Coordinates of C-alpha atoms in Angstrom, one line a residue:
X1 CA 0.0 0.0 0.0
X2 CA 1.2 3.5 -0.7
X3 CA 0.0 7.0 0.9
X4 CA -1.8 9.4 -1.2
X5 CA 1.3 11.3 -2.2
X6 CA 2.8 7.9 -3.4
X7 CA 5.5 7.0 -0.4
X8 CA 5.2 3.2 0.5
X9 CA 3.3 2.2 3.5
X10 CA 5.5 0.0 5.6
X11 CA 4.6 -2.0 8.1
X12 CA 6.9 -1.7 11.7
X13 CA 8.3 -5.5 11.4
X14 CA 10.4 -4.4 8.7
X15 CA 12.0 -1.1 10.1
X16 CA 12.5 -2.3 13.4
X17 CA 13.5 -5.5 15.4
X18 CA 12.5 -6.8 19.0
X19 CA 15.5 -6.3 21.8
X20 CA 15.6 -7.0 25.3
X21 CA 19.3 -6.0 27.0
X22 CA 18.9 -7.9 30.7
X23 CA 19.8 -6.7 33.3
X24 CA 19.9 -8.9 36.6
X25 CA 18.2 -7.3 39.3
X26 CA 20.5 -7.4 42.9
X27 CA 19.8 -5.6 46.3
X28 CA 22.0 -3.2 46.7
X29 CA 22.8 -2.3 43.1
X30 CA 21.3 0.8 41.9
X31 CA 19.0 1.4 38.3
X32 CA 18.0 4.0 37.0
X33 CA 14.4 3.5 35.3
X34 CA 12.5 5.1 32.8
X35 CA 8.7 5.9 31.7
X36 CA 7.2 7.4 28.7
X37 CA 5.0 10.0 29.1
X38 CA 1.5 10.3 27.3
X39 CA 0.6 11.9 24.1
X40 CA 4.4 11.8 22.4
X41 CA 5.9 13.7 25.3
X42 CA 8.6 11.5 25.0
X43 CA 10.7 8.9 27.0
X44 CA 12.2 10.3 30.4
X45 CA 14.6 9.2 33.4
X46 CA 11.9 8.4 36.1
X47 CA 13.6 7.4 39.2
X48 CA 16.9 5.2 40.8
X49 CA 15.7 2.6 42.7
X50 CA 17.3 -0.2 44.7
X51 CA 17.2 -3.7 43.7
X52 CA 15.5 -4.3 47.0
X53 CA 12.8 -2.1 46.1
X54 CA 11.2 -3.8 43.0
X55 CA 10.1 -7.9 43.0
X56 CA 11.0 -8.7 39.2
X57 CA 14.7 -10.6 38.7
X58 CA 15.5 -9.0 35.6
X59 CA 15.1 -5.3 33.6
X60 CA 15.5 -4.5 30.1
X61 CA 18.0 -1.2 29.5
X62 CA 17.3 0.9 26.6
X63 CA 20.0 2.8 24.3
X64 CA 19.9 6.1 22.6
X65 CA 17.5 5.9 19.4
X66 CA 15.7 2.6 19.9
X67 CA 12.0 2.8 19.7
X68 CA 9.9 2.3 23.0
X69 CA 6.2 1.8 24.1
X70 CA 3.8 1.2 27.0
X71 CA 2.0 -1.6 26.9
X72 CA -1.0 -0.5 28.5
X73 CA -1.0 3.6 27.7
X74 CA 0.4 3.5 23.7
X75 CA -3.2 4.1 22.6
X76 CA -2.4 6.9 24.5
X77 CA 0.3 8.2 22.7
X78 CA 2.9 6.8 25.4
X79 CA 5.5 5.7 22.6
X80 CA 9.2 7.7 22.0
X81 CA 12.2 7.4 20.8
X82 CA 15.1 7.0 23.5
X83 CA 17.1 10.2 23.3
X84 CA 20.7 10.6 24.6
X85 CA 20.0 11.5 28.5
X86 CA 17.8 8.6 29.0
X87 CA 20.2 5.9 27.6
X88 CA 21.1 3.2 29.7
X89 CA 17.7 3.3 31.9
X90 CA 15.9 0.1 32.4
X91 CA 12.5 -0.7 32.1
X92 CA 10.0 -3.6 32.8
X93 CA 8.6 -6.0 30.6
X94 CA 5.8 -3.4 30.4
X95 CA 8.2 -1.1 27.8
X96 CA 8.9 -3.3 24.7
X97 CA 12.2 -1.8 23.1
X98 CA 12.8 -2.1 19.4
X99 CA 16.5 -1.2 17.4
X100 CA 15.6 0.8 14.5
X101 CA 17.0 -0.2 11.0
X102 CA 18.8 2.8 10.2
X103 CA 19.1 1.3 6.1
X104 CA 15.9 2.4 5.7
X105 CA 14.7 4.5 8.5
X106 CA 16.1 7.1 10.3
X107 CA 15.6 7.1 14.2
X108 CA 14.4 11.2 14.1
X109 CA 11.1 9.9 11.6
X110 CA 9.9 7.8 13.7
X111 CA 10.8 10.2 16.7
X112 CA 8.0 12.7 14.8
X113 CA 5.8 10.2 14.1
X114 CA 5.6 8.8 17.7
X115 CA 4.1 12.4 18.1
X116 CA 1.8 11.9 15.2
X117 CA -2.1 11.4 16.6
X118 CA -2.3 8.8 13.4
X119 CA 0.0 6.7 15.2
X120 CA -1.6 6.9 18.5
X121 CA -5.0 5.7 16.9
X122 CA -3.7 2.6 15.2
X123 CA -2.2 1.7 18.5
X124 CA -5.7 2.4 20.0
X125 CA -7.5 0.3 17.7
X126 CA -5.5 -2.8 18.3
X127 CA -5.3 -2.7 22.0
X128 CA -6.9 -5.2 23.7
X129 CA -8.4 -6.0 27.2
X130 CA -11.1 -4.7 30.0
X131 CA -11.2 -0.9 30.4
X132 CA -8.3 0.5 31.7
X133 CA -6.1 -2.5 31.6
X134 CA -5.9 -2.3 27.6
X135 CA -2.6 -3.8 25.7
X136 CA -1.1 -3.9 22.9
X137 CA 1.1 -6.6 22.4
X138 CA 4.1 -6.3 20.7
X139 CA 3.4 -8.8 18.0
X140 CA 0.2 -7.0 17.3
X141 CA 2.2 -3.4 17.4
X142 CA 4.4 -4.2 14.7
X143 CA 2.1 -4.8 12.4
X144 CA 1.4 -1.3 12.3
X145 CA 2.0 0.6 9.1
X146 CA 3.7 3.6 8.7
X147 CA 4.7 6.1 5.6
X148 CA 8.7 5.7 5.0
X149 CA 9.8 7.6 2.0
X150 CA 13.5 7.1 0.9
X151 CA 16.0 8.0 3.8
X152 CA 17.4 11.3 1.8
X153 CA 13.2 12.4 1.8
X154 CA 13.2 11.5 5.6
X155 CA 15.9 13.8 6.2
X156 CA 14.9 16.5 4.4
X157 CA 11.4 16.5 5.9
X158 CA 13.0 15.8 9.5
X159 CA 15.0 19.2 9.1
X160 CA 12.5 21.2 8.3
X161 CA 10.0 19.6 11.2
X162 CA 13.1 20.5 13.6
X163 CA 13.1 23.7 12.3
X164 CA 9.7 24.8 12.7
X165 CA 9.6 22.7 16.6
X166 CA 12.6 25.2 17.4
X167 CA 10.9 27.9 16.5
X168 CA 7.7 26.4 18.0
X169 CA 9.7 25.8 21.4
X170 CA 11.1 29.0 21.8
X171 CA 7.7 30.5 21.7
X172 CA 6.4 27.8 24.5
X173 CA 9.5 28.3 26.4
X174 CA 8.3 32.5 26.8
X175 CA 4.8 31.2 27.6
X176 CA 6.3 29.0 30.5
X177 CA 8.2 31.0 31.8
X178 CA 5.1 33.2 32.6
X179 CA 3.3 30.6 33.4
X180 CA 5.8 28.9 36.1
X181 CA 5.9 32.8 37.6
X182 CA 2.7 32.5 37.9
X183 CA 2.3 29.1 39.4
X184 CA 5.2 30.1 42.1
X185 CA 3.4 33.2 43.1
X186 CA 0.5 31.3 44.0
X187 CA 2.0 28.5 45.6
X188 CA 3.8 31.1 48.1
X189 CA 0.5 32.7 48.9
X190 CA -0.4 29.0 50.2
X191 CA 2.8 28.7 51.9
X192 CA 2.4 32.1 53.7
X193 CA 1.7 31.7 57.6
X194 CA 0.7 36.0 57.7
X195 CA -2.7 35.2 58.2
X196 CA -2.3 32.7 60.6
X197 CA -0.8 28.6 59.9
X198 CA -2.7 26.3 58.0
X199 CA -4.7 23.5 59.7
X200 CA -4.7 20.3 58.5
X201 CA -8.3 19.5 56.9
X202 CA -9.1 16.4 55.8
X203 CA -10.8 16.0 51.8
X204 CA -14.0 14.7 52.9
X205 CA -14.7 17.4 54.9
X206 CA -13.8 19.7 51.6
X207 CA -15.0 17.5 48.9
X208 CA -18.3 15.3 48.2
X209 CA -17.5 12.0 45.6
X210 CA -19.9 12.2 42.7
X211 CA -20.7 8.8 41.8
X212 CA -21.3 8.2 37.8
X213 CA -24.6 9.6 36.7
X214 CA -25.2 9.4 33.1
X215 CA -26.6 5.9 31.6
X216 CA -24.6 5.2 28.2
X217 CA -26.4 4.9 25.2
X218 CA -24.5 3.1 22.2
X219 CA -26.1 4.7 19.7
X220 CA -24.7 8.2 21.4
X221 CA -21.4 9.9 21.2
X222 CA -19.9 11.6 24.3
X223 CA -16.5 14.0 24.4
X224 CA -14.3 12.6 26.9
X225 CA -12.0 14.9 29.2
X226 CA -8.4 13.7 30.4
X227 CA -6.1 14.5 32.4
X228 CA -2.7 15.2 32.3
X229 CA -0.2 14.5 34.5
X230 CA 2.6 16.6 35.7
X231 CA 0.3 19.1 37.1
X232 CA -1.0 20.5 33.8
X233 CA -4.8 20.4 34.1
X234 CA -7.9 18.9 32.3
X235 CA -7.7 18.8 28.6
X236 CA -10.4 18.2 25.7
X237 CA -10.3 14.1 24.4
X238 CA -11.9 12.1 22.1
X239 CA -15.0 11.8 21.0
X240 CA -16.4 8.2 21.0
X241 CA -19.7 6.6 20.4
X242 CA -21.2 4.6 23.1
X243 CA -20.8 1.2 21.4
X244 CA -17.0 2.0 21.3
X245 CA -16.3 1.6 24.8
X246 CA -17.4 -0.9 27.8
X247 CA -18.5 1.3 30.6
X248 CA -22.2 1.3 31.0
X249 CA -22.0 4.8 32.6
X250 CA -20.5 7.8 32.8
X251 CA -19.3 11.1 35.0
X252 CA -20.5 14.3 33.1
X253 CA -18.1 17.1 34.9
X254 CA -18.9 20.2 35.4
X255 CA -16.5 23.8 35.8
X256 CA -15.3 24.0 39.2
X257 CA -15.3 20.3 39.9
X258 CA -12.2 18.2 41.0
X259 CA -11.3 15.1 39.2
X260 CA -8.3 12.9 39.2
X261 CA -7.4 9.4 37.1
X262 CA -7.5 6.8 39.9
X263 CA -4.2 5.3 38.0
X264 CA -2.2 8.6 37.5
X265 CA -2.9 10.8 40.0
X266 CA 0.2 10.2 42.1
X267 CA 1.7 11.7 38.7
X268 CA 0.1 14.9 39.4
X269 CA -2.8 14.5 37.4
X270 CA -5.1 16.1 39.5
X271 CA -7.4 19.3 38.8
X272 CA -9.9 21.3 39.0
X273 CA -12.2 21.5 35.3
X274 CA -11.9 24.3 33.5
X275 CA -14.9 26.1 31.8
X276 CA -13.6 24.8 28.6
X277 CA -14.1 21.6 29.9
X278 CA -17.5 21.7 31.5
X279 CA -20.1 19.3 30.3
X280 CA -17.7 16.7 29.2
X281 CA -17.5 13.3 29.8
X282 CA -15.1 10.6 31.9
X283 CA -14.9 7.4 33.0
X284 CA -15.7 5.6 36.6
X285 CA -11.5 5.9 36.4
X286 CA -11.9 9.4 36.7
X287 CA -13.4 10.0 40.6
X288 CA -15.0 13.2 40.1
X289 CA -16.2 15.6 43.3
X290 CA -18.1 18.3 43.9
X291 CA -16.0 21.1 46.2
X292 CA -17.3 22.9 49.5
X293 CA -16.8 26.4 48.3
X294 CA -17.9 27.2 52.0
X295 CA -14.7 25.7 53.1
X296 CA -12.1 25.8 50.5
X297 CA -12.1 28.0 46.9
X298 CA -11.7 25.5 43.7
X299 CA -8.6 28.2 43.1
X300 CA -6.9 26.6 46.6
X301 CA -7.4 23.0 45.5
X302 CA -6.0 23.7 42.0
X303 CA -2.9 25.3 42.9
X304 CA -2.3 22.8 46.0
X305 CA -2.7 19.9 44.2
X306 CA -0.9 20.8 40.9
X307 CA 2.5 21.6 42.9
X308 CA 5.3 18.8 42.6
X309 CA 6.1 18.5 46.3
X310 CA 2.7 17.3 46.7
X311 CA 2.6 14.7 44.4
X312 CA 4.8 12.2 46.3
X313 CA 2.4 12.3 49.1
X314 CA -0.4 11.3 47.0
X315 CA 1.9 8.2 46.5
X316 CA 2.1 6.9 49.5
X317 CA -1.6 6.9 49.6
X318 CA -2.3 5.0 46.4
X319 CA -2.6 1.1 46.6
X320 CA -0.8 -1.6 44.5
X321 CA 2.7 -3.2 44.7
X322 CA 4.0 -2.6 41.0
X323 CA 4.9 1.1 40.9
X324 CA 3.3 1.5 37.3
X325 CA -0.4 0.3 38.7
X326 CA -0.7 2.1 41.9
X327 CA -4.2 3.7 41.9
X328 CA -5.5 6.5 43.8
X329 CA -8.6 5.3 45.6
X330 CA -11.4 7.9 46.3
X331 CA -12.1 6.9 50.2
X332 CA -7.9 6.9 50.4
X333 CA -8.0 10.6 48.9
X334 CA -11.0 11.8 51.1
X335 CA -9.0 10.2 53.9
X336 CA -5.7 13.1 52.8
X337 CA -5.2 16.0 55.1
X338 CA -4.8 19.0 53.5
X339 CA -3.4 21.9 55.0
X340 CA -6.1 24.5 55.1
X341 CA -5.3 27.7 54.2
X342 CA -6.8 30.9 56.5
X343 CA -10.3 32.3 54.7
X344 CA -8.2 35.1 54.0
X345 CA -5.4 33.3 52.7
X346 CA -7.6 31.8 50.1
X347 CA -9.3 35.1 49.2
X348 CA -5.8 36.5 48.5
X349 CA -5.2 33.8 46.3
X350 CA -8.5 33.9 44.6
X351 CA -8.0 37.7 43.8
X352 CA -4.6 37.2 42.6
X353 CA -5.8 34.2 40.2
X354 CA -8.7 36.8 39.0
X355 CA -5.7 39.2 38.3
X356 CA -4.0 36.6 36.3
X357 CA -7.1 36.0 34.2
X358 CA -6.0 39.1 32.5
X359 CA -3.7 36.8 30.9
X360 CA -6.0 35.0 29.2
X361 CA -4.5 36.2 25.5
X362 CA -1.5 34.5 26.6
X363 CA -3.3 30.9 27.3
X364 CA -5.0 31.5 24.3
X365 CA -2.3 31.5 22.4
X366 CA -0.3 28.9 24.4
X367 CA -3.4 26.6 23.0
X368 CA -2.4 27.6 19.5
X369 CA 1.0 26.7 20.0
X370 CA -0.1 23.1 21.1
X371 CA -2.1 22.6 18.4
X372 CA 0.4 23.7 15.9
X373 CA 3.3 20.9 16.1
X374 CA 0.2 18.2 15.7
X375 CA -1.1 20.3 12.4
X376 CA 2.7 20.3 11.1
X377 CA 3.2 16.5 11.7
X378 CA -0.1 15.8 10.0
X379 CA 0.8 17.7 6.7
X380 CA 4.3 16.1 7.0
X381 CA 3.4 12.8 6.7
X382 CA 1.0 13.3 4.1
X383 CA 3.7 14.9 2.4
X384 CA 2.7 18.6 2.2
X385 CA 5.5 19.9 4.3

């Protein structure tokens, strides 16, 4: 098969080949592991454990340029190429690693095509398993086909993708920049004791669980909302019909509302929805609660929750022995003691967040930005670039 513009379309199997590097697993010895993040993100350094601290005998380590996925969140976009500073992490069995044949592909293609949504749906449509648990297995993710014009065509479209994703990062990089000022201004007001200490509240007395209230109907389509992790808010998903998925009901969230992944959220994928979000949809994995604006602003919960140092916290609180499967449990979260700011603590945060809605122009054209790389990639391997 060929793509519209007449470049070949090639299945995986033939670009890339299955590799596991063991590594023997010994208390005492230290590894440095790896995850990749969600939506072509990319491949990072996670943690370095101890041998003593995980129950498998053996790990997988990874080198610069091979090809990695999730097993479980690929349909999610969780698939990268290994770049430099994350060679020589290991993995689990969960990460199948592939070695790229550079004769006929080079490792930068398929590094932009991991960030290519196209990709991300194949792998969707061929995972298997009960909600939430879906795989892909290897086998079944090599058969995957993807456009491969000659290596000279891959390089000249590769340079001019880097070039525009420069120019594209320098513009993000302002925007965060602002952003991250922003963020550290509100997390002091939280940290600041001048209208007296915080006391330590815990959620259920803040929050009330919403349990899912909207029957599915397969002959209905519903617009999911996500989640990302990392502390960066609610986002606009997919929009699926009812016979496309196995949950027989559904959360509809509303602005203002706290919701959190039950499998991520130690991640920092907590928040609270956004009115561009308001009226979409989730999952029963997505606890979703309604917030006692008589004891805590949604602006107090937003900024708490999103901040890093919290994050490990919410760790110790989620349930399950392997590291990638610990879930966040809503009578677990209810149970967390938050340290409640002074009513006029939160009002001084709530003004200043009102202040920084004057910065809406800039979000707006943060969203822009995001949505530009995705446009690029689409027309580049259609071969319109």
């Amino acid at each position: 098969m060929t793509t519209s513009n007449g470049w070949p379309l090639v299945a995986l199997s033939e670009i890339v080949t299955p590799v596991q590097r063991s590594v023997s697993v010994v208390p005492g010895e230290t590894y440095r592991t790896l995850g990749v993040k969600w939506w072509g993100e990319g491949a990072y350094e996670r943690q370095t454990i101890d041998g003593s601290e995980t129950a498998v005998k053996t790990l997988n380590e990874v080198r610069e340029d091979d090809l990695i996925i999730n097993k479980i969140w690929v349909r999610h976009g969780s698939v990268a190429v290994v770049p430099a500073e994350v060679a020589g992490c290991v993995g689990s069995n969960e990460f199948p690693t592939f070695e790229c044949r550079r004769d006929c592909v080079l490792p930068r293609w398929l590094h932009w095509y991991s960030k290519a949504r196209e990709l991300w749906q194949k792998c969707d449509a061929l995972s298997q398993g009960s909600s939430g648990k879906n795989r892909i297995r290897p086998e079944k993710f090599l058969t995957i086909e993807v456009p491969l014009p000659t290596p000279a065509q891959q390089e000249t479209i590769v340079a001019q993708i880097d070039r525009i994703a420069d120019k594209i990062g320098e513009a993000k990089s302002l925007r965060t920049s602002a952003n991250k000022e922003c963020d550290q201004l509100c997390r002091a007001i939280l940290r600041d004791e001048q209208f007296g200490p915080p006391t330590l509240t815990p959620m259920h007395e803040l929050v009330t669980w919403r349990k899912p209230d909207v029957d599915v109907v397969p002959t209905k389509t519903y617009h999911f909302a996500g989640v990302y992790c990392f502390g960066r808010g609610v986002f606009r998903g997919q929009v699926k019909a009812g016979n496309d998925f196995a949950y027989k009901r559904l959360t509809q969230i509303r602005e203002g509302e706290f919701v959190y992944p039950k499998l991520m959220a130690w991640e920092g994928a907590l928040a609270v929805v956004p009115n561009t979000c308001d009226g979409l949809f989730v999952s029963p994995e997505f606890p979703v609660f309604t917030i006692n604006e008589d004891r805590v602003f949604p602006e107090v919960l937003d900024v708490y929750f999103r901040s890093p140092s919290v994050w490990p916290l919410l760790s110790g609180a989620s349930t399950g022995t392997n590291v990638r499967r610990k879930r966040l449990n809503p009578k677990d979260f209810l149970n967390y003691e938050l340290p409640l700011p002074s009513n006029e603590a939160q009002v001084k945060l709530r003004n200043v967040r009102r202040k920084m809605s004057e910065l809406q122009s800039l979000h707006d054209q943060s969203a822009q930005l995001d949505a530009l790389l995705p446009s690029i990639l689409d027309r580049a391997f259609r071969g319109e670039l």
